CSV table of C-alpha atoms and ligand atoms in Angstrom, one decimal:
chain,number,residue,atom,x,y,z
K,1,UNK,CA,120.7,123.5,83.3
K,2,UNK,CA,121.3,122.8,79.8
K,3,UNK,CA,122.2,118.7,78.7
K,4,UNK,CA,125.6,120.1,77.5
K,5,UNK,CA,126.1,122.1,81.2
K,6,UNK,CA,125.4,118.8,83.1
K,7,UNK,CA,128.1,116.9,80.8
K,8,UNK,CA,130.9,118.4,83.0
K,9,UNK,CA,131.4,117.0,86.2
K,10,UNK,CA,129.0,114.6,86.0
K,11,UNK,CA,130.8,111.3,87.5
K,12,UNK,CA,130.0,107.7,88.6
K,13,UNK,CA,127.5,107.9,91.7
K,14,UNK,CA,127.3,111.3,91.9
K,15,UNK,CA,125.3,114.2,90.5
K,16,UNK,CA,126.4,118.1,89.9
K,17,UNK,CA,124.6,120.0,92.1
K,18,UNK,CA,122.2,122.3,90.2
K,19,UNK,CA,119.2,123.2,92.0
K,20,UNK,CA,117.4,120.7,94.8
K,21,UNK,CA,118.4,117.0,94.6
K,22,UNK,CA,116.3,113.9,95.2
K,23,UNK,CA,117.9,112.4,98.3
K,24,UNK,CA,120.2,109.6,98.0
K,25,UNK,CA,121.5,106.9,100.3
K,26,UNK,CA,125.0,104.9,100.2
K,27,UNK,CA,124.9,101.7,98.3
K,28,UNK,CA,127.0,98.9,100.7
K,29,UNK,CA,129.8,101.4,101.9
K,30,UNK,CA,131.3,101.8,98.5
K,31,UNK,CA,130.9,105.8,98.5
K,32,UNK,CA,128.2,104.7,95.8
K,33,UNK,CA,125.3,106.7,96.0
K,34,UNK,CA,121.9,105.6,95.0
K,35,UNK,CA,119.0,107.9,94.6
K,36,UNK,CA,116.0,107.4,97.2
K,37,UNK,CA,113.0,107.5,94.0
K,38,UNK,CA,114.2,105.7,90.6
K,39,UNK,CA,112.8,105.8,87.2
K,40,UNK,CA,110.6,103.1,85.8
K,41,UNK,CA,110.5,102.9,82.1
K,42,UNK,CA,107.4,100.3,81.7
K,43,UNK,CA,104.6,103.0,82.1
K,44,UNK,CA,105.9,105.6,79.7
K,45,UNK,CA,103.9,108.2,78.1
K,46,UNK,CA,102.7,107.6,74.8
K,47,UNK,CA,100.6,108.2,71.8
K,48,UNK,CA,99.0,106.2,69.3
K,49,UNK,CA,100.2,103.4,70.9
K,50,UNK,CA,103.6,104.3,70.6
K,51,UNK,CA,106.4,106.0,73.3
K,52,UNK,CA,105.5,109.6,73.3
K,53,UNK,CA,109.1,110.7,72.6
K,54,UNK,CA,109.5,114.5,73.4
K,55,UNK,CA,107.5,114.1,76.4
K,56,UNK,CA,109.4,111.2,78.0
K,57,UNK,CA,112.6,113.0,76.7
K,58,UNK,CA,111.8,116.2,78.4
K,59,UNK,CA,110.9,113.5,81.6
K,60,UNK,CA,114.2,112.1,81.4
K,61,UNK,CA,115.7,115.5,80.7
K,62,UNK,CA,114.2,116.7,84.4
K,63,UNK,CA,114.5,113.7,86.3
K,64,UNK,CA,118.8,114.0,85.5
K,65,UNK,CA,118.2,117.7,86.5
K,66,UNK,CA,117.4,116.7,89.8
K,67,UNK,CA,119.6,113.6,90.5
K,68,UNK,CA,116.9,111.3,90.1
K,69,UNK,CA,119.2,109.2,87.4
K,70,UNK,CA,118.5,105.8,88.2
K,71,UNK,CA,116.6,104.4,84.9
K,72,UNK,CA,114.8,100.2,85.2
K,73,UNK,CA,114.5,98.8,81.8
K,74,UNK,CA,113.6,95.5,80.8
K,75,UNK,CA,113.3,93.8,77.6
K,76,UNK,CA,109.6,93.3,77.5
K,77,UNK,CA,108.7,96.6,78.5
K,78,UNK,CA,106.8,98.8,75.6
K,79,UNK,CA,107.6,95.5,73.5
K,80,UNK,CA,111.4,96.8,73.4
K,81,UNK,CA,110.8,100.1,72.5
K,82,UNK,CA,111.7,101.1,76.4
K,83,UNK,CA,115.1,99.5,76.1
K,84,UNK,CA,115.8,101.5,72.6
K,85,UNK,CA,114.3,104.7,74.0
K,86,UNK,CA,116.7,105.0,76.6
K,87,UNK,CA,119.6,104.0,74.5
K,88,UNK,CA,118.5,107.0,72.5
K,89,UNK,CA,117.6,109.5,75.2
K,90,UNK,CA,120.9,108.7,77.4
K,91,UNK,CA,123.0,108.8,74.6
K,92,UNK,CA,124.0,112.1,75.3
K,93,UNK,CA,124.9,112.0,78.7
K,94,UNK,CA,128.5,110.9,80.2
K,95,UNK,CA,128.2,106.6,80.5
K,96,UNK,CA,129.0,107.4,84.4
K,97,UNK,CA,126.2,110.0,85.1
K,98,UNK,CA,123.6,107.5,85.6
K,99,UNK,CA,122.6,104.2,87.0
K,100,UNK,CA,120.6,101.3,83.9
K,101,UNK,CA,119.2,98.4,84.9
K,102,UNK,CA,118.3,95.6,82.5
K,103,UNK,CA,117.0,92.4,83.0
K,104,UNK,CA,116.8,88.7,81.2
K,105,UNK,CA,113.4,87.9,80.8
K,106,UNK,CA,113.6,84.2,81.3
K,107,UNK,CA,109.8,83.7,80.8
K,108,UNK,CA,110.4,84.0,77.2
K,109,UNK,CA,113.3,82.0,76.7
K,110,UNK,CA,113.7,78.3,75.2
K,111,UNK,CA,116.8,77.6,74.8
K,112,UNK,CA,120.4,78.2,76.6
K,113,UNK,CA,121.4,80.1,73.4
K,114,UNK,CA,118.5,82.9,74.6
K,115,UNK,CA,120.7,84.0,77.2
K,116,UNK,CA,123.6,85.2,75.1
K,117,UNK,CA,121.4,86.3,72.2
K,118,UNK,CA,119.1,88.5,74.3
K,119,UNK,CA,121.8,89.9,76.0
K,120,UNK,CA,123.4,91.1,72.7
K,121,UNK,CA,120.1,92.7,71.8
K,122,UNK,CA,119.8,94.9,75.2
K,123,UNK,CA,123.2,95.8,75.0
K,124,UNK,CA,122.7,96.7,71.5
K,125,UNK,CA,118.9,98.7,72.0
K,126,UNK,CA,120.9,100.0,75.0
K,127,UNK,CA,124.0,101.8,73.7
K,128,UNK,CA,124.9,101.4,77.2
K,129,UNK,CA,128.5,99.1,76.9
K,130,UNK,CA,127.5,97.7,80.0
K,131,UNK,CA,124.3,97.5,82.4
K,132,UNK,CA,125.2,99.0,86.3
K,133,UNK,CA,123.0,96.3,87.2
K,134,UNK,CA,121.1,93.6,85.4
K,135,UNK,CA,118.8,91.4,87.3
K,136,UNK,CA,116.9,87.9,86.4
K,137,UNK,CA,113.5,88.9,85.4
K,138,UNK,CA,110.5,87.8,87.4
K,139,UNK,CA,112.0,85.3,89.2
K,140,UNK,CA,109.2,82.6,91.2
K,141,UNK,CA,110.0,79.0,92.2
K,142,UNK,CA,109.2,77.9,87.9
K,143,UNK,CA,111.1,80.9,86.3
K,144,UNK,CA,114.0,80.3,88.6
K,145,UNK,CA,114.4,76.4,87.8
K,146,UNK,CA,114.3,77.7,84.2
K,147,UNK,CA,117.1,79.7,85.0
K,148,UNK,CA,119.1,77.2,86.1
K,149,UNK,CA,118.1,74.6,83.9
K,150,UNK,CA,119.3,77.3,80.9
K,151,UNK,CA,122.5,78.3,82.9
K,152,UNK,CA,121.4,82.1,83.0
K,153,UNK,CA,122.7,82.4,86.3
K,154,UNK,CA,126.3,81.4,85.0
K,155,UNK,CA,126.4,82.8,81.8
K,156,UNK,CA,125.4,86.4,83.4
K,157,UNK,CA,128.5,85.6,86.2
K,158,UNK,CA,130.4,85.5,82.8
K,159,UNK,CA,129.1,88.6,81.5
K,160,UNK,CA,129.7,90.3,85.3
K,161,UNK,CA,133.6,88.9,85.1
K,162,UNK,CA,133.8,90.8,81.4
K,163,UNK,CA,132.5,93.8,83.0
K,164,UNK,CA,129.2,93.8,80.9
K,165,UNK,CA,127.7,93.5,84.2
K,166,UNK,CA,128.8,95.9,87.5
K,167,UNK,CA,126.2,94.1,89.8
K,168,UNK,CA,123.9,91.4,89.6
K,169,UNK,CA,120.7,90.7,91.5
K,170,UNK,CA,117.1,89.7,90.2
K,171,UNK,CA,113.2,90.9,90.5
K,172,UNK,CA,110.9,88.8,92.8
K,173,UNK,CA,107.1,87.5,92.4
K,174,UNK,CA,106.8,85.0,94.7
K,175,UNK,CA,107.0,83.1,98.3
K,176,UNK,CA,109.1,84.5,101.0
K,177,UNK,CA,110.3,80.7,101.4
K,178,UNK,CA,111.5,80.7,97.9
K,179,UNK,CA,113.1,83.9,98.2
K,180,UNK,CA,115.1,82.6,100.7
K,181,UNK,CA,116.1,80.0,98.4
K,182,UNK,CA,116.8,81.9,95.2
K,183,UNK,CA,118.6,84.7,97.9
K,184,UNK,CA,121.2,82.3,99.5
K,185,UNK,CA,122.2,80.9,96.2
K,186,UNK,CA,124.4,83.7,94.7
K,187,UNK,CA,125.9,86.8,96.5
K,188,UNK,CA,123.4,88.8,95.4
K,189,UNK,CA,124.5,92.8,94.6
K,190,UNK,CA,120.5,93.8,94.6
K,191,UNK,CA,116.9,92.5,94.9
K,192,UNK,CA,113.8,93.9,93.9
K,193,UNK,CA,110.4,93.1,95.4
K,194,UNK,CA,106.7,94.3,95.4
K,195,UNK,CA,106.3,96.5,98.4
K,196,UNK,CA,103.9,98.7,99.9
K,197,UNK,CA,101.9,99.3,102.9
K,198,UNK,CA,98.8,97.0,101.3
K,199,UNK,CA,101.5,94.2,100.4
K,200,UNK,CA,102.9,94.1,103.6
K,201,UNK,CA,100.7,91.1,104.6
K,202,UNK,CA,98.8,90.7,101.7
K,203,UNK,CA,101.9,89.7,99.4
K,204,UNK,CA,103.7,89.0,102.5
K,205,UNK,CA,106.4,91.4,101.6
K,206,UNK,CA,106.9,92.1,105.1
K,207,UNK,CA,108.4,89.0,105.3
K,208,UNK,CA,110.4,88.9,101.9
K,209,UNK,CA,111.9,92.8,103.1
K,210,UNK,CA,113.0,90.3,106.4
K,211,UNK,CA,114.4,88.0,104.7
K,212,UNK,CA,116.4,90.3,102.2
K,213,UNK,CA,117.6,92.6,105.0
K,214,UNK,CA,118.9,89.4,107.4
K,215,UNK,CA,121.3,88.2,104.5
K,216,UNK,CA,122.6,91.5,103.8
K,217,UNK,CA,121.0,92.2,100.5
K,218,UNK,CA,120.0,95.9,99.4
K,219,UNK,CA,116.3,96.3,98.8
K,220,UNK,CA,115.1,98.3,95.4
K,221,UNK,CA,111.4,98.4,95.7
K,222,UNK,CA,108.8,98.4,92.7
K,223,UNK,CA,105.6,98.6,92.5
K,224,UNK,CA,105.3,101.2,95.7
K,225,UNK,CA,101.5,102.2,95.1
K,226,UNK,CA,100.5,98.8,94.0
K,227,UNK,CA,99.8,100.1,90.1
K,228,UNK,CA,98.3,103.1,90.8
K,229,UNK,CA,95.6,101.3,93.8
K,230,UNK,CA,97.6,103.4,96.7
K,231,UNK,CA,96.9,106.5,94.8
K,232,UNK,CA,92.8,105.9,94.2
K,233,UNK,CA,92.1,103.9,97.5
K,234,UNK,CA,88.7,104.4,98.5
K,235,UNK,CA,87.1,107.7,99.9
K,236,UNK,CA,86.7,106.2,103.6
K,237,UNK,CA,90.6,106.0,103.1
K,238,UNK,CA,91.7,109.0,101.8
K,239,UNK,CA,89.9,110.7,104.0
K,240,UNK,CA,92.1,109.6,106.4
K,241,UNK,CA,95.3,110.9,104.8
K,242,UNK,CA,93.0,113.6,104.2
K,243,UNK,CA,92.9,114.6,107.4
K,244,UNK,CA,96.1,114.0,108.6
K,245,UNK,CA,97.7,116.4,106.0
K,246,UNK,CA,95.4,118.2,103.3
K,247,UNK,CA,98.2,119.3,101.1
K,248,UNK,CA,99.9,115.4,100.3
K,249,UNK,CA,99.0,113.4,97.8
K,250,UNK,CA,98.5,110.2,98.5
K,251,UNK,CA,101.4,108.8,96.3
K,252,UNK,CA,103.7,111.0,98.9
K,253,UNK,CA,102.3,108.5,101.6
K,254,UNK,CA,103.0,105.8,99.5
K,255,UNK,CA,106.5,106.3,98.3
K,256,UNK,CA,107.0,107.6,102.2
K,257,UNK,CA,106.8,104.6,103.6
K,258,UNK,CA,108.9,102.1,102.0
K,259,UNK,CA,111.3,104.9,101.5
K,260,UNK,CA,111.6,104.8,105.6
K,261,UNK,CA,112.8,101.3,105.3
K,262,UNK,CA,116.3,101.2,106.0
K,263,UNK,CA,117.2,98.5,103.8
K,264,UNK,CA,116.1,100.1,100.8
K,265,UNK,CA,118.1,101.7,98.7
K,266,UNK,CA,116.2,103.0,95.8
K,267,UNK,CA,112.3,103.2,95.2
K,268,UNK,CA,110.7,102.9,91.6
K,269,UNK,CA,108.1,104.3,90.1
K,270,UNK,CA,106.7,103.9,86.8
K,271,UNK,CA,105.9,107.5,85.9
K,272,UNK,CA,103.8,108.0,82.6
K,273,UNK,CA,103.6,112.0,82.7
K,274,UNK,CA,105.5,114.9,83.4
K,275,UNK,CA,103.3,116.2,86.7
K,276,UNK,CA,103.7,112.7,88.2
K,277,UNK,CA,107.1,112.8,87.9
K,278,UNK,CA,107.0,116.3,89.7
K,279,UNK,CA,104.6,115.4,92.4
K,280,UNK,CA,107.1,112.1,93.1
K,281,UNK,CA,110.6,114.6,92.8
K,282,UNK,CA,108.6,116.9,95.4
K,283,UNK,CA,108.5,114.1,97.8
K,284,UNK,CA,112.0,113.4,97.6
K,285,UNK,CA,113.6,116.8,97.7
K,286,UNK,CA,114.2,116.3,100.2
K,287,UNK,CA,112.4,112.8,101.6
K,288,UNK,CA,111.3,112.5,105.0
K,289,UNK,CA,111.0,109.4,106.9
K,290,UNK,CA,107.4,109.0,108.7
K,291,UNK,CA,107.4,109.8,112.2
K,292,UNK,CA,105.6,107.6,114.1
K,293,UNK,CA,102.1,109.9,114.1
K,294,UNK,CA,102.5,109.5,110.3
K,295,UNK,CA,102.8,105.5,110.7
K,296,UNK,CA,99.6,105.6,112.9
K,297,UNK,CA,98.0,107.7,110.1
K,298,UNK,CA,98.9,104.6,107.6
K,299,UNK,CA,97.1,102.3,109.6
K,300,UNK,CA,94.4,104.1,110.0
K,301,UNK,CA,94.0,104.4,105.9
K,302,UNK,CA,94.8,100.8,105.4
K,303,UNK,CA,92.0,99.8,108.0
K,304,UNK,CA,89.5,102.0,106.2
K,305,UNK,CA,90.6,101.1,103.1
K,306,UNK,CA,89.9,96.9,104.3
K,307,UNK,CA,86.6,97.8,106.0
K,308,UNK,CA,85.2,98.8,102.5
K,309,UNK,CA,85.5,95.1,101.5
K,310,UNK,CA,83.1,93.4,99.4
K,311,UNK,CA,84.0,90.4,101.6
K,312,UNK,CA,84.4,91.2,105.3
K,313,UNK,CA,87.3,89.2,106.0
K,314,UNK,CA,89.9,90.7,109.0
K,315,UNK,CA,92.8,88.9,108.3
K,316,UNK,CA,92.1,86.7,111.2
K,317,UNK,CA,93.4,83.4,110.3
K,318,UNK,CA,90.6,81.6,113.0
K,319,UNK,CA,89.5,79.3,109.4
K,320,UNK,CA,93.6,78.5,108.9
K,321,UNK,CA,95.0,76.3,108.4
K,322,UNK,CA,93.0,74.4,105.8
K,323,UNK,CA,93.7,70.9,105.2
K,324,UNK,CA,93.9,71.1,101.6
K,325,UNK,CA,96.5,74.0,102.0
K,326,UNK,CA,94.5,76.9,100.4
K,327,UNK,CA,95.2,80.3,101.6
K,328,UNK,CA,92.1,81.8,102.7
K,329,UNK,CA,92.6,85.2,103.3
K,330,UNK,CA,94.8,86.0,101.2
K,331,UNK,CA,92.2,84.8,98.0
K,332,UNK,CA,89.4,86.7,100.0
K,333,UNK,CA,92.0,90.0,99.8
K,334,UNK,CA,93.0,89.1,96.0
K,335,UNK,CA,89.0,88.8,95.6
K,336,UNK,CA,88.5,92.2,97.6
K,337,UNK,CA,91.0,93.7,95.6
K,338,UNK,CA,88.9,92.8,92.4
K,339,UNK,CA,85.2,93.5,93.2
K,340,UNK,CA,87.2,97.3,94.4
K,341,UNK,CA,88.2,97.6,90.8
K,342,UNK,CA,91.6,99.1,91.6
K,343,UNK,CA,94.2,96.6,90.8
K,344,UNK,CA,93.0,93.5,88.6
K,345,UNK,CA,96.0,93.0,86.8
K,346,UNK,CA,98.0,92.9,90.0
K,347,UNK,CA,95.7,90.5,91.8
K,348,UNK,CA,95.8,88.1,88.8
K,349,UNK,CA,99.3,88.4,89.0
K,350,UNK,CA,99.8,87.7,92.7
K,351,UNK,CA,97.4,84.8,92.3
K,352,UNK,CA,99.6,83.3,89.3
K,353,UNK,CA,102.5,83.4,91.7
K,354,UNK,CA,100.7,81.3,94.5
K,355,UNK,CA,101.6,77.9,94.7
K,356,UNK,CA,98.5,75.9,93.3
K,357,UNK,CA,97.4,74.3,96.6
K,358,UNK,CA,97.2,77.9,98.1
K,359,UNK,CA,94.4,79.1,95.0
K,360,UNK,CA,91.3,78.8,96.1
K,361,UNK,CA,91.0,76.9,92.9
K,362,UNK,CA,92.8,73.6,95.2
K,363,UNK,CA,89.6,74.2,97.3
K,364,UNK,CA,87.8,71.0,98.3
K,365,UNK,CA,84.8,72.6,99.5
K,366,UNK,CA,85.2,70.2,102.9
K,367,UNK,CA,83.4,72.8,104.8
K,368,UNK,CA,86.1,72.6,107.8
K,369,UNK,CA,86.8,76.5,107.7
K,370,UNK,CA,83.2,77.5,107.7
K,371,UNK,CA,82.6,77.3,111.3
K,372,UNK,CA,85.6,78.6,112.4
K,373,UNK,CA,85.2,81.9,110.9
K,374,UNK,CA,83.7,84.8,113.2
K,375,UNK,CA,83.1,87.2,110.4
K,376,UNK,CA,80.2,84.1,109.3
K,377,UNK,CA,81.7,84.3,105.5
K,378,UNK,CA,80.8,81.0,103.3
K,379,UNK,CA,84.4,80.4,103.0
K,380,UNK,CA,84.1,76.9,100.5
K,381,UNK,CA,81.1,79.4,98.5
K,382,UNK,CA,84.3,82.3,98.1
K,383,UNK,CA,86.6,80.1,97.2
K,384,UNK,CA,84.4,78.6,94.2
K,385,UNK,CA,83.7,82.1,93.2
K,386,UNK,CA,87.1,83.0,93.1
K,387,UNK,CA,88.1,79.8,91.4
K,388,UNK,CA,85.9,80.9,88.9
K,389,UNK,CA,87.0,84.6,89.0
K,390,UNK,CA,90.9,84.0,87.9
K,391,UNK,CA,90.7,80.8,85.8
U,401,SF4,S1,86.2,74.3,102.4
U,401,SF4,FE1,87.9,74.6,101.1
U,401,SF4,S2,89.0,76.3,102.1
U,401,SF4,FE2,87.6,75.5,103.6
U,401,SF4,S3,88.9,74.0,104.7
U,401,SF4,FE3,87.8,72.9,103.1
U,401,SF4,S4,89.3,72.9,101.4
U,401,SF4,FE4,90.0,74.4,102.8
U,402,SF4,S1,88.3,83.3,109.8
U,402,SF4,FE1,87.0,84.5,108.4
U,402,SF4,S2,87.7,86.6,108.8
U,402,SF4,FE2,89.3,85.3,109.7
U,402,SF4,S3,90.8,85.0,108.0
U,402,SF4,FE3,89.4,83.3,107.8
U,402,SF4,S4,87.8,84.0,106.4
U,402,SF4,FE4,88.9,85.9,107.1
């Protein structure tokens, strides 16, 4: 199918059937559509340094094809050049034959007059007349009383009653507790969060899916193999998907099961070539929820993939609560996560987002926790080492 072929009868939420379609699910009852895998642009391809423009065209250009034409932008990705390179490559489609998200990075802004001037710039890098949604970037317990304090939240409502905005949500890094907080203060249209099968507990998305889901808000998930950690694992744990089904990659797992979540409506993924994009489109034409043999196969791969720990800790909680509020486990599983080599930008990021009493860094090396534990770790040695590890 030819760009100038899919220009007729493309309209709002729906796609022209050509040849197989990603699945889609319904977006609150509104005969919206939404399709199940969406299209990161942080992780583009490129060379020397730079977007690698007919490559990520020709992504683009196949990812319409097949329905997939739901596109997350954000100011900071590729230092702006993601924002102008879909302004560019979408140009040439009809405004209503695809889904752009944008979002206000409040981390870099000073001043109140950030929100209107940034604003002007995406819409202007864009092309797009007006963002489907637009979401508060990175929002924690500091970014979002930076929000306020700069009146984002009402200056986008403005924007939304103009109709610069269709919907309005914002992308999490944080606390379930403050989730809860940011979540009841606006009716939110869309949330996205950090989920996977590793995050569940780890990040306790589990819990920030829960809250989301009991207030009525519709999930869009990011970061569904944890930056690329789901896909290497470790041998012991592959082996297990291994076995359960020789032919799946283990991104299929991955994107699998938060796609079985009922609450969400769209899964993203940051492709950054054109066969990861066709090994993801494979899993979703057409998706499959996991059964429940599949689940059990999940578990099994996540309890390999713990075992091979540098620091044999189970999750327990016997050594909790520490009196000086530090998270134990969850700094032994950010520390695990680091001496594996898979994810270090990640784990420095989820450690960032911790309240500072929960770092191991608030530890007070009291020695309370040692005794408790029944896997024998020096907890108060850990914590130091970790301390150490992300300062
Ligand atoms: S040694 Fe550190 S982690 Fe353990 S209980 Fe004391 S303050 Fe908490
Ligand atoms: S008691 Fe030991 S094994 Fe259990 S969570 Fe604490 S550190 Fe981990």
């Amino acid at each position: 199918m030819t760009r100038r072929e899919f220009l007729t009868g493309a309209q709002a939420g729906r796609h022209p059937a050509a040849g197989p379609q990603v699945s889609r699910r319904p977006y609150r009852g509104s005969g919206m559509t939404l399709p199940l895998l969406g299209f990161g642009l942080m992780r583009l391809p490129q060379r020397d340094g730079k977007i690698d423009l007919p490559v990520a065209e020709a992504m683009v250009a196949k990812a319409m094809e097949a329905g997939c034409n739901y596109f997350d932008t954000a100011y900071m990705y590729h230092d702006g050049d993601s924002e102008r390179f879909v302004g560019r490559v979408l140009a040439d489609y009809p405004r209503g034959s695809y889904c752009l998200v944008d979002k206000m990075p409040v981390v870099m802004m000073k001043e109140a007059a950030d929100n209107a001037r940034i604003f002007g710039e995406q819409l202007a890098r864009t092309r797009a007349g007006y963002f489907d949604f637009y979401f508060l970037h990175w929002m924690n317990a500091a970014h979002w009383a930076k929000a306020r304090a700069l009146g984002t939240l009402d200056f986008l409502k403005r924007m939304k009653a103009e109709g610069k905005i269709r919907r309005l949500g914002f992308s999490f890094h944080g606390e379930p507790e403050t989730l809860r907080e940011i979540a009841e203060a606006y009716p939110w249209d869309l949330v996205q969060i950090q989920l996977n099968y590793l995050d569940w507990d780890l990040c306790r998305s589990g819990e920030q899916y829960e809250v989301l889901t009991r207030l009525g808000i519709p999930v869009s998930v990011m970061e569904p193999l944890k930056g690329g950690t789901l896909v290497s694992l470790t041998p012991e744990a592959r082996a297990v998907f291994e076995r359960a089904d020789p032919k799946a990659g283990m991104a299929s797992w991955g994107l699998r099961y938060v796609a079985s979540l009922p609450n969400v409506r769209v899964v993203l993924s940051g492709m950054s070539s054109p066969e990861q994009l066709e090994e993801n489109l494979r899993t979703f034409m057409p998706f499959r929820p996991l059964n429940d043999a599949e689940r059990l196969t999940v578990a099994g791969a996540l309890e390999a993939y713990r075992s091979a720990a540098a620091v044999p800790c189970s999750a327990c909680r016997y050594c909790s609560p520490c009196p000086s509020g530090v998270d134990i486990p969850r700094n032994l599983a950010l520390h695990n996560q680091i001496r594996r080599g898979t994810s270090v930008f990640h784990a420095k990021l989820v450690y960032d987002a911790m309240p500072e009493r929960q770092r191991a860094s608030a530890c007070v090396g009291c020695g309370a926790c040692r005794a408790k534990c029944p896997q024998q770790i020096d907890i108060p040695a850990r914590m130091a080492e970790i301390a150490r590890e992300f300062a």
